[in-house]
mmCIF file of C-alpha atoms and ligand atoms in Angstrom:
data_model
loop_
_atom_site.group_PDB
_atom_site.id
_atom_site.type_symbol
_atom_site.label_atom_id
_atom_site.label_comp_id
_atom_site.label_asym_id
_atom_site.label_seq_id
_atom_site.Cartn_x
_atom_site.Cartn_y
_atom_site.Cartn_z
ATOM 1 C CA UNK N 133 0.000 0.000 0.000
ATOM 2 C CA UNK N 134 1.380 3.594 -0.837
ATOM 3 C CA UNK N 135 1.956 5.737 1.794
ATOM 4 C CA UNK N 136 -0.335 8.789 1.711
ATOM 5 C CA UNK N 137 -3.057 5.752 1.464
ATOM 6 C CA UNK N 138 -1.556 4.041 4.592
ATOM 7 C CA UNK N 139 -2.100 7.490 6.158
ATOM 8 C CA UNK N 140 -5.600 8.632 5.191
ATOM 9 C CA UNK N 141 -6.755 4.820 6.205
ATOM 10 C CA UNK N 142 -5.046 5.819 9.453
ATOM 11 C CA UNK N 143 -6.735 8.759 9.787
ATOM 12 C CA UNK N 144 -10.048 7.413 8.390
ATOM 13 C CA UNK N 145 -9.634 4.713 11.584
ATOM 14 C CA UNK N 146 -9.273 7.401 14.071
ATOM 15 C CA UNK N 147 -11.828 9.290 13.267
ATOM 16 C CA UNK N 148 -14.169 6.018 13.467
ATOM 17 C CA UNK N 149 -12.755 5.107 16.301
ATOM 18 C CA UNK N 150 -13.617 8.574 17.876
ATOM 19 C CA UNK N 151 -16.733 8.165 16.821
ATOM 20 C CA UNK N 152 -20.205 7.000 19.087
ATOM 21 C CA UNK N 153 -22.318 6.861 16.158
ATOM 22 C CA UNK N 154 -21.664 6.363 12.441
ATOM 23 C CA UNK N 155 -23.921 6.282 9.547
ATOM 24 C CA UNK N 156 -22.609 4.428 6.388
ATOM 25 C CA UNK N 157 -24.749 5.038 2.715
ATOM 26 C CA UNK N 158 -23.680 3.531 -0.431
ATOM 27 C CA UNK N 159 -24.505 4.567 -3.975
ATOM 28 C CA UNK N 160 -27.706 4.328 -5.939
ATOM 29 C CA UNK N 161 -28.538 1.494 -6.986
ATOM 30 C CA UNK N 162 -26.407 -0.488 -4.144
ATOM 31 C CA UNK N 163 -25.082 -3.918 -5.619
ATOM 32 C CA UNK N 164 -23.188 -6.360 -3.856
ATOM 33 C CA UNK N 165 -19.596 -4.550 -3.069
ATOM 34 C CA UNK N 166 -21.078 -1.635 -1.131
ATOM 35 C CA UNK N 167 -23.713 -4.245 0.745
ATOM 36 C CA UNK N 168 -20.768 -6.147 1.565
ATOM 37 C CA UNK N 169 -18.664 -3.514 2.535
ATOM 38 C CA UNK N 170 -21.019 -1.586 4.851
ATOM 39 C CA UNK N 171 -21.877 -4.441 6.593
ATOM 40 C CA UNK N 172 -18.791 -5.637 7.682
ATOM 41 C CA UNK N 173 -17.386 -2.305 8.897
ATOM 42 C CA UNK N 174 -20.707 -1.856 10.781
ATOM 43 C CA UNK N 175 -20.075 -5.095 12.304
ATOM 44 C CA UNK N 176 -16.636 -4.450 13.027
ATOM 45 C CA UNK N 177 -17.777 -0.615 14.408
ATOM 46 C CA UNK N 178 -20.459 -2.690 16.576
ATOM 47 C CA UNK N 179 -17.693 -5.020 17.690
ATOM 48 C CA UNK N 180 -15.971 -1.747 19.519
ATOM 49 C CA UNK N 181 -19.073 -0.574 21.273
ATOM 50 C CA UNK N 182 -19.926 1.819 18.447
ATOM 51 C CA UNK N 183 -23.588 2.844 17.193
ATOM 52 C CA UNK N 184 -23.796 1.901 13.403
ATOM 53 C CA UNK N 185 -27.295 2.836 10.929
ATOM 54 C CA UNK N 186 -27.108 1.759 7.482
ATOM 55 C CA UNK N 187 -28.905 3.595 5.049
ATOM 56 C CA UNK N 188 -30.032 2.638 1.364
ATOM 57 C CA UNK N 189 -31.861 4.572 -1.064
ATOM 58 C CA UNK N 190 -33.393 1.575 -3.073
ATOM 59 C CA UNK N 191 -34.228 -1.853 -1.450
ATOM 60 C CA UNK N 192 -32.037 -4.313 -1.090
ATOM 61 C CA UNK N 193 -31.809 -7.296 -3.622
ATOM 62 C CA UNK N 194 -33.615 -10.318 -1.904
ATOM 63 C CA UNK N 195 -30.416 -12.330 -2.938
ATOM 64 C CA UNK N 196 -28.295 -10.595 -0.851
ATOM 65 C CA UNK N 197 -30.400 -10.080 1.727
ATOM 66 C CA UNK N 198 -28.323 -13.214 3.329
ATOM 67 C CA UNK N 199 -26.096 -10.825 5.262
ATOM 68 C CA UNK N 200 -26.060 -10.330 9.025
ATOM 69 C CA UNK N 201 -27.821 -7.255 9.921
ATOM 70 C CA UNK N 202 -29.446 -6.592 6.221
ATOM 71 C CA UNK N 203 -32.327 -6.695 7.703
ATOM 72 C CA UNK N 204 -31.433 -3.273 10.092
ATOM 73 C CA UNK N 205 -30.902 -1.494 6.782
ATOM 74 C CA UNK N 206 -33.130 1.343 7.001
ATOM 75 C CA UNK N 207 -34.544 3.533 3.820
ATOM 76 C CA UNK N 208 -35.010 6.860 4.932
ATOM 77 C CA UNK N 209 -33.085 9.131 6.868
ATOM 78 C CA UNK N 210 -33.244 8.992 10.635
ATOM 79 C CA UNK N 211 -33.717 12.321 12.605
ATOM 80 C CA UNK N 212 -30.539 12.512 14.071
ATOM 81 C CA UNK N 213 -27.235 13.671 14.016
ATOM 82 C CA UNK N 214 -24.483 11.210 13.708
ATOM 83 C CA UNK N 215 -20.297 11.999 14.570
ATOM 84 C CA UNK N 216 -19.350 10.231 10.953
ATOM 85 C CA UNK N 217 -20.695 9.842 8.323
ATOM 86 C CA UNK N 218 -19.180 7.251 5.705
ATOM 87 C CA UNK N 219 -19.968 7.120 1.902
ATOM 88 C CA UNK N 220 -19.530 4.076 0.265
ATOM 89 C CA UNK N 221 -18.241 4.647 -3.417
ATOM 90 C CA UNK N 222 -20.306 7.469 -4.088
ATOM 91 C CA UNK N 223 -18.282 8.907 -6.658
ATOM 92 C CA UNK N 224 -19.785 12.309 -7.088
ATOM 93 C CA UNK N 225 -23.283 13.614 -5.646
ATOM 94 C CA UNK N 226 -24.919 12.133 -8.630
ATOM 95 C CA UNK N 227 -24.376 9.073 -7.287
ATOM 96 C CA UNK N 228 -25.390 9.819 -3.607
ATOM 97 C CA UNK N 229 -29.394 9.109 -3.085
ATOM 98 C CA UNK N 230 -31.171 12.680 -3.512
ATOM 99 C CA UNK N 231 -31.932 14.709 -0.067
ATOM 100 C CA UNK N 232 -28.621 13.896 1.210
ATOM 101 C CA UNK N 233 -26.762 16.904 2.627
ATOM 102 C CA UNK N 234 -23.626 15.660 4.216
ATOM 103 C CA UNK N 235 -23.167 18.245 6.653
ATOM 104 C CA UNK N 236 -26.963 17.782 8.156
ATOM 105 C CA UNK N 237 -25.976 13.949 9.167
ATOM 106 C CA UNK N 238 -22.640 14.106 10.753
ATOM 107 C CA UNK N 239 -20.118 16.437 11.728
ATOM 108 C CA UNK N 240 -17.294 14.737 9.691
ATOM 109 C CA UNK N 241 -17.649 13.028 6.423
ATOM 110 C CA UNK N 242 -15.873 10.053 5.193
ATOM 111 C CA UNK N 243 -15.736 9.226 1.518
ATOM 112 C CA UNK N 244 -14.098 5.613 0.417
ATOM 113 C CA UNK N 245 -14.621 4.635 -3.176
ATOM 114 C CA UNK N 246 -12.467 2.638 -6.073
ATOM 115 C CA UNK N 247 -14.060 4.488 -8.594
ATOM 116 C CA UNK N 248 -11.577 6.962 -11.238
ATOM 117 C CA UNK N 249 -12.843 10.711 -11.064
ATOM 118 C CA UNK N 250 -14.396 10.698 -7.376
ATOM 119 C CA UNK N 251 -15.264 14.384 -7.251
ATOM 120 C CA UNK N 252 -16.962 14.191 -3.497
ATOM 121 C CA UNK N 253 -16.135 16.572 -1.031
ATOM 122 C CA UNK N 254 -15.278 15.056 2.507
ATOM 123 C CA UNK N 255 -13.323 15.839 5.498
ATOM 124 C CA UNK N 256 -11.268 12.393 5.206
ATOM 125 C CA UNK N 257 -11.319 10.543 1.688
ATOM 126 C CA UNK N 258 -9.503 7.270 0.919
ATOM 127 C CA UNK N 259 -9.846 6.320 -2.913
ATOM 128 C CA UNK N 260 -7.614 3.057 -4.544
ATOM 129 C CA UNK N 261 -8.395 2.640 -8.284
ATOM 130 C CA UNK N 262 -6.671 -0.343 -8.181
ATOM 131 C CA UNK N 263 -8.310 -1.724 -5.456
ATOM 132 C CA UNK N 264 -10.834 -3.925 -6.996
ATOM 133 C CA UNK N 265 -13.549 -3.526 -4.713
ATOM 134 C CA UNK N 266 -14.028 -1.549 -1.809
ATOM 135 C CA UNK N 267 -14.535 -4.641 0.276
ATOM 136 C CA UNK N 268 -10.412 -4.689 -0.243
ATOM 137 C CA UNK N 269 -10.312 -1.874 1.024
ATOM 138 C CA UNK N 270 -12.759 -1.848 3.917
ATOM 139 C CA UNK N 271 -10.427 -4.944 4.596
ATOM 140 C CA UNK N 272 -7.359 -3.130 4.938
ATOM 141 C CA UNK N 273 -8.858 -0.595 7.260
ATOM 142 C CA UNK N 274 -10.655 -3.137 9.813
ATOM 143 C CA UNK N 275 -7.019 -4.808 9.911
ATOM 144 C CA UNK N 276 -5.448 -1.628 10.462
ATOM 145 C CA UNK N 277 -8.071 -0.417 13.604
ATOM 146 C CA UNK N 278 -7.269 -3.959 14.663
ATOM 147 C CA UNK N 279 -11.294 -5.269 14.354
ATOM 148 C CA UNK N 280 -11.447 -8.728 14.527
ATOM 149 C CA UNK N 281 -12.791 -9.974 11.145
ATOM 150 C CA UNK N 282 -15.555 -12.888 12.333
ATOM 151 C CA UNK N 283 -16.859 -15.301 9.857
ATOM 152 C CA UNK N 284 -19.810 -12.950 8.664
ATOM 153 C CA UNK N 285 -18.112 -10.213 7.943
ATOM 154 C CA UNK N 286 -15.452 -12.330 6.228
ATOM 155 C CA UNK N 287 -18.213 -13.341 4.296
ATOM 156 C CA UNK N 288 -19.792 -9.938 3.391
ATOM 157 C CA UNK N 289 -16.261 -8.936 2.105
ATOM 158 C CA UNK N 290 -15.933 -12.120 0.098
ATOM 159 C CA UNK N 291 -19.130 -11.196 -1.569
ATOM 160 C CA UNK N 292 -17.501 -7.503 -2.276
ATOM 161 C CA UNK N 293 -15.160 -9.153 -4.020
ATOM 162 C CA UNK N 294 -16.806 -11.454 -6.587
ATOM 163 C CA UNK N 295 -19.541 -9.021 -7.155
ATOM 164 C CA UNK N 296 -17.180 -6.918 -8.473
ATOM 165 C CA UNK N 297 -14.400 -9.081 -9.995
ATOM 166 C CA UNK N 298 -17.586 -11.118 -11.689
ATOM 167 C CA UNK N 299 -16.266 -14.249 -9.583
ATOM 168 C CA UNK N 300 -12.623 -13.202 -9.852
ATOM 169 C CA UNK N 301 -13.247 -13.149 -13.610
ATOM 170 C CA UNK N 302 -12.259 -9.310 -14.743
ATOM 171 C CA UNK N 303 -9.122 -7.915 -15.575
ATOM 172 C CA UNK N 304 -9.600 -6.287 -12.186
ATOM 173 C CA UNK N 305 -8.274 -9.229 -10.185
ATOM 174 C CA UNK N 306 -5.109 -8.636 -9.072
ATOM 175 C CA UNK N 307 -2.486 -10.626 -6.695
ATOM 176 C CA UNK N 308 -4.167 -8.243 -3.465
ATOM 177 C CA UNK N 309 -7.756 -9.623 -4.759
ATOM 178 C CA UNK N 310 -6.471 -13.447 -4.653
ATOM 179 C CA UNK N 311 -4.458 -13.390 -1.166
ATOM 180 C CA UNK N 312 -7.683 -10.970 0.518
ATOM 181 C CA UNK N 313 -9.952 -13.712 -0.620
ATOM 182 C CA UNK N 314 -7.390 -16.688 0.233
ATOM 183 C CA UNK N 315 -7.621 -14.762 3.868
ATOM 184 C CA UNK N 316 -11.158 -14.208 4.023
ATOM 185 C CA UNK N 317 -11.745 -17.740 3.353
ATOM 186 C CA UNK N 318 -9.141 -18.757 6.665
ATOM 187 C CA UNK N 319 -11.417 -16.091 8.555
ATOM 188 C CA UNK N 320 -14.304 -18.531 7.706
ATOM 189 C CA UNK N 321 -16.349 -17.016 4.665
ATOM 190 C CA UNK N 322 -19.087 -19.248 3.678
ATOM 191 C CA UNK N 323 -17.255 -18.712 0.081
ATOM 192 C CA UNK N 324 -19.954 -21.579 -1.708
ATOM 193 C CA UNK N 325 -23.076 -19.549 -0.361
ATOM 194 C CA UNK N 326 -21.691 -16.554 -1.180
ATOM 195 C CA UNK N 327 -21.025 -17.132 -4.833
ATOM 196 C CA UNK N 328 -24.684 -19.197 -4.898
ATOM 197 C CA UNK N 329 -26.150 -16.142 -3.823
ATOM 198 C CA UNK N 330 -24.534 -13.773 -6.040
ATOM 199 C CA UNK N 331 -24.779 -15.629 -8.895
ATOM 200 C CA UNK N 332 -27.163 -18.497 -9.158
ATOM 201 C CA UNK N 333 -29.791 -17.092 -6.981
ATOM 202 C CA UNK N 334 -31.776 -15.907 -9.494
ATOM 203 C CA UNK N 335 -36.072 -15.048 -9.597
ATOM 204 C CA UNK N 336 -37.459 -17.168 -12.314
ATOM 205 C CA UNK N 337 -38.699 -14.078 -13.734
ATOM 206 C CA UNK N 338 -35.484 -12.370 -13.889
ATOM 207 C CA UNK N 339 -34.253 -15.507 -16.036
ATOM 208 C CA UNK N 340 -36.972 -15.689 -18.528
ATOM 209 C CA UNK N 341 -36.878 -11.887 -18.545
ATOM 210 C CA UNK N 342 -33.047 -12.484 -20.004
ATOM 211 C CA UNK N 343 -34.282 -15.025 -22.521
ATOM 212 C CA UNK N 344 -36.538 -12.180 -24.019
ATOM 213 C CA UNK N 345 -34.030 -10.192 -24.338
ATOM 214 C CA UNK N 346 -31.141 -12.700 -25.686
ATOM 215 C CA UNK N 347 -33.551 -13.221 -28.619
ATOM 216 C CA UNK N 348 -33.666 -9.194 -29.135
ATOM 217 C CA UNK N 349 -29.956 -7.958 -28.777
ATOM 218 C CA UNK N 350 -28.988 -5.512 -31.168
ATOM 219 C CA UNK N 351 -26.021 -6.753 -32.633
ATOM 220 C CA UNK N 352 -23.803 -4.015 -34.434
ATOM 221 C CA UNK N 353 -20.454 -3.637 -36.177
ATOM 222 C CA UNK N 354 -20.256 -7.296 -36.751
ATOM 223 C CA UNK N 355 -20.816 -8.297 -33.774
ATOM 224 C CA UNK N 356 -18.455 -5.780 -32.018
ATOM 225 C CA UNK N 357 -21.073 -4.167 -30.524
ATOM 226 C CA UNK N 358 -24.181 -5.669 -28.801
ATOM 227 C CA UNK N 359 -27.096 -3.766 -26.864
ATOM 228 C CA UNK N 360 -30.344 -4.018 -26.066
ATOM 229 C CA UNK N 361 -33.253 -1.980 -24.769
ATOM 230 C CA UNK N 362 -35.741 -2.610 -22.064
ATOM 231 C CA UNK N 363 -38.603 -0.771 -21.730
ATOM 232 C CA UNK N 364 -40.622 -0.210 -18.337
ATOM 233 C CA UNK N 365 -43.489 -2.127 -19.633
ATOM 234 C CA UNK N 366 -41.467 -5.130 -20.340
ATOM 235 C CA UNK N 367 -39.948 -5.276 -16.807
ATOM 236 C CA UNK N 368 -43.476 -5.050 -15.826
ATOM 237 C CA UNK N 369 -44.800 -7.640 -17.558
ATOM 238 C CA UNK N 370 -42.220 -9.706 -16.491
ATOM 239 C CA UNK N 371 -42.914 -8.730 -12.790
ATOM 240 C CA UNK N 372 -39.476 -7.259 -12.104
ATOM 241 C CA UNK N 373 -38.873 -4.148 -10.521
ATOM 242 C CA UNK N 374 -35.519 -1.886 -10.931
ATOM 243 C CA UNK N 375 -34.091 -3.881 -7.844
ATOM 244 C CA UNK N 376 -33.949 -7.311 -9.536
ATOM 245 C CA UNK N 377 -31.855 -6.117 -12.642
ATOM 246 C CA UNK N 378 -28.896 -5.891 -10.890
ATOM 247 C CA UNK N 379 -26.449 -8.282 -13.030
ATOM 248 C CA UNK N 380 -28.629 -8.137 -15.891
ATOM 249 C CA UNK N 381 -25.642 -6.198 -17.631
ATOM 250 C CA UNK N 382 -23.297 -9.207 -16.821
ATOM 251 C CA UNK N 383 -25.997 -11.893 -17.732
ATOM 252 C CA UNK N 384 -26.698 -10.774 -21.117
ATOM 253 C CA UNK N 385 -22.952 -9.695 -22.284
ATOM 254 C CA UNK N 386 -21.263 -12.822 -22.765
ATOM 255 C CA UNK N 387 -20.925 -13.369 -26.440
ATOM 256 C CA UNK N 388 -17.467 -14.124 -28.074
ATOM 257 C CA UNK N 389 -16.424 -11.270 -30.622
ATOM 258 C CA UNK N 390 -18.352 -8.596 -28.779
ATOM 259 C CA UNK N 391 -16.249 -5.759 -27.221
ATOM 260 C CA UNK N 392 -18.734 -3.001 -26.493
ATOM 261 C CA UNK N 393 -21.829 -3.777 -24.692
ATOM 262 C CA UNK N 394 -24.814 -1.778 -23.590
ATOM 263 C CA UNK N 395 -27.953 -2.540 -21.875
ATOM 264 C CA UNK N 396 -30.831 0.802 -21.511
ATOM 265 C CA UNK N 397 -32.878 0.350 -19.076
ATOM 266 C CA UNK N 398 -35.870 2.505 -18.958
ATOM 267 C CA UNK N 399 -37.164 3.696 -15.838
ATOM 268 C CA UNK N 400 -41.001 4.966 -14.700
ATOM 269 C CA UNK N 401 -40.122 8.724 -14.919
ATOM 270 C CA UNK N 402 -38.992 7.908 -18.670
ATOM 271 C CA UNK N 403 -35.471 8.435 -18.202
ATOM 272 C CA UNK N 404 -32.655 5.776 -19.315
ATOM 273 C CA UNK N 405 -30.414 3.725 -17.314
ATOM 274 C CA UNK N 406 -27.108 3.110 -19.201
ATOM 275 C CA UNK N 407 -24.977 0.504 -18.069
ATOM 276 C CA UNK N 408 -21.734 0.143 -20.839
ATOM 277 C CA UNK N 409 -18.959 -2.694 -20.304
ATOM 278 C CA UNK N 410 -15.973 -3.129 -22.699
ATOM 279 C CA UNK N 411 -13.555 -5.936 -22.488
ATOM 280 C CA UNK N 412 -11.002 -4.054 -24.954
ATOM 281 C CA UNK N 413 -8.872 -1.937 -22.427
ATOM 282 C CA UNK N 414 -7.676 -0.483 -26.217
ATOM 283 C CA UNK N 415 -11.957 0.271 -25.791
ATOM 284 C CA UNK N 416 -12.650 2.108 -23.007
ATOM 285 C CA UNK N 417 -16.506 3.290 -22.157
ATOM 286 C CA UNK N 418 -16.203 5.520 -19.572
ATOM 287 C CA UNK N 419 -16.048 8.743 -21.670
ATOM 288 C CA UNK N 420 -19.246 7.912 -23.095
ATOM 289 C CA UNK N 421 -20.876 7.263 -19.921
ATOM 290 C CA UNK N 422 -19.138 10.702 -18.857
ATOM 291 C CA UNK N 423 -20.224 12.962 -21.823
ATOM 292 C CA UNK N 424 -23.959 12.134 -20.116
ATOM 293 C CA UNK N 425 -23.253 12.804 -16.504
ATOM 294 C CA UNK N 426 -22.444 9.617 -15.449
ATOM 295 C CA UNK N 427 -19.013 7.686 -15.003
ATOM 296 C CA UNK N 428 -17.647 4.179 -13.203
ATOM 297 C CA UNK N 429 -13.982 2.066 -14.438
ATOM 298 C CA UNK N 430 -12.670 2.354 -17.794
ATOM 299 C CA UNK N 431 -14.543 -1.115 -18.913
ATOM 300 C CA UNK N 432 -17.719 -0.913 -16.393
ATOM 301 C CA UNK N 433 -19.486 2.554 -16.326
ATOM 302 C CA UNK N 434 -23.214 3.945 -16.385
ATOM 303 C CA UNK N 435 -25.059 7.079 -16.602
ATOM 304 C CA UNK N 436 -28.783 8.370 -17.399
ATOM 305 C CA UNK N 437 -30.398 9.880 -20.459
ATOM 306 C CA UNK N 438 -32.608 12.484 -19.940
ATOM 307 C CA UNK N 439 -35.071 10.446 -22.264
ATOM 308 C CA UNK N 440 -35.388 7.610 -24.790
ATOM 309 C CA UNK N 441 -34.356 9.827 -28.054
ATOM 310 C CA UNK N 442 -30.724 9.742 -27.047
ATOM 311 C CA UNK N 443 -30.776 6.327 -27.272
ATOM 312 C CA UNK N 444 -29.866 6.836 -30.947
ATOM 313 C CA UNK N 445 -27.151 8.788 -30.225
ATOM 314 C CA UNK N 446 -25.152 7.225 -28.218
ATOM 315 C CA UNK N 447 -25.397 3.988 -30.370
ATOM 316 C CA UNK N 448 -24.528 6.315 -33.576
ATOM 317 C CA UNK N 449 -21.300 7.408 -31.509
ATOM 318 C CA UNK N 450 -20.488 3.789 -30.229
ATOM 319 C CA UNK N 451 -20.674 2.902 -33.586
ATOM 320 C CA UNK N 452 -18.646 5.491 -35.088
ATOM 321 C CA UNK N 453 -15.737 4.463 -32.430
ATOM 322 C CA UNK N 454 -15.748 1.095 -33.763
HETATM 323 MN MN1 LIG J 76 -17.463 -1.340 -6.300
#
């Protein structure tokens, strides 16, 4: 680890360990590394006597609602004030849940993300690009305040981890990833139910909803580019709401050839989820997902369109790139 990171996680575990109450929020949309994440440094907070809330803007996924203490997660704001507040990789306010001012919650704000470009403001911020998940690094900073790591939150971190290394699949798996997870698993991590869970825990409806669209990808530039489009109705039909679509991206985008991928997803106010993955690093998506507002890695990014006539457009420019 570099130095100046050494020293803001240092300073980052003071200020926790100061702290009699901390409230930890992730990012829209949470997924599995910021579930993982915040639950295991609210364990290990709870572990030293400290007063943890965890707060969510959408609902969790019901396959990850596995996790100790998921069930405490709370979905509005309580009416307090807390010493610390923590963001988990919120990269800029875009991606913190609306009605959120920082400086209402807590008297000092903590921001920890992985993401390139994190533009938050905070009194103490610790961001690794390499790191590929912030479970890794939420790791690095319970071992550092000296927490004792017990087999659930070992677990929540190993969930982190795949969720966002696809199963220690993406070029984001490095050396760290393999000897945190060879760890975890020592700390007793329920590894098998943690991969079952975030990956072959799927709702029936969710897997026929892929089939529909499997039969409708777009397939452009000879194959070099693949999207597809799902409308609100569809989901509907289907019986899925936005909190079920979570790997949908990572479902649909596994054809051989195909180097750009896109999934819009339509949402009930009429705007569009974008979620863009590359597996070219010579084909990096994150400028596109930038040029709307959005942003994420170089080969996993998102944003929103305003509305359903820029889908066009930013197929046109994929295109043109290819
Ligand atoms: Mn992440």
């Amino acid at each position: 680890m570099e130095k100046k990171d050494l020293e803001s996680l240092k300073r980052i575990g003071d200020v926790l360990k100061k702290s009699k109450s901390v409230i930890l929020i992730p990012h829209v949309n949470i997924d599995g590394d910021d579930l993982g994440s915040m639950t295991a440094l609210s364990l290990g907070l709870n572990s030293l006597g400290i007063k943890t809330v965890c707060m969510s803007h959408d609902l969790i996924p019901d396959n990850l609602k596995f996790l100790r203490n998921v069930d405490k997660f709370v979905f509005s704001l309580p009416d307090e004030v807390f010493d610390t507040l923590v963001f988990m990789e919120c990269t800029n306010l875009k991606r913190v849940p609306e009605n959120i001012v920082p400086q209402n919650i807590a008297k000092t704000v903590i921001n920890i993300d992985h993401h390139v470009g994190n533009t938050l403001v905070a009194d103490e911020s610790f961001i690794d690009i390499s790191a590929s998940a912030v479970g890794e690094m939420v790791f690095d900073l319970l071992n550092l305040m000296e927490i004792k790591i017990d087999s659930e939150m070992a677990t929540a971190l190993y969930l982190s981890i795949i969720s966002d290394t696809g199963g220690f699949r993406y070029s984001n798996t490095t050396e760290k990833t393999f000897d945190i997870a060879r760890q975890l698993l020592m700390l007793g991590a329920d590894t098998s139910l943690a991969s079952k869970k975030a990956f072959l825990s799927n709702k029936l409806e969710f897997v026929r909803l892929s089939g529909y669209l499997m039969t409708n990808l777009k397939s452009e530039c000879g194959g070099k580019f693949i999207w597809s489009h799902l409308t609100f109705e569809k989901m509907q039909e289907f019986g899925l709401s936005k909190k079920d679509l979570g790997r949908l991206p990572e479902t649909l985008n596994m054809i051989d050839g195909c180097i750009v991928f896109c999934l819009f997803t339509e949402k009930e106010d009429g705007t569009i989820s974008v979620s863009l993955r590359s597996s070219s690093n010579d084909h990096p998506i994150r400028d596109y997902a930038l040029a709307y507002g959005g942003g994420g890695h170089m080969l996993a990014s998102g944003c929103t369109l305003d509305s359903k006539d820029l889908i066009v457009e930013l197929v046109e420019k994929i295109k043109r790139d290819l």
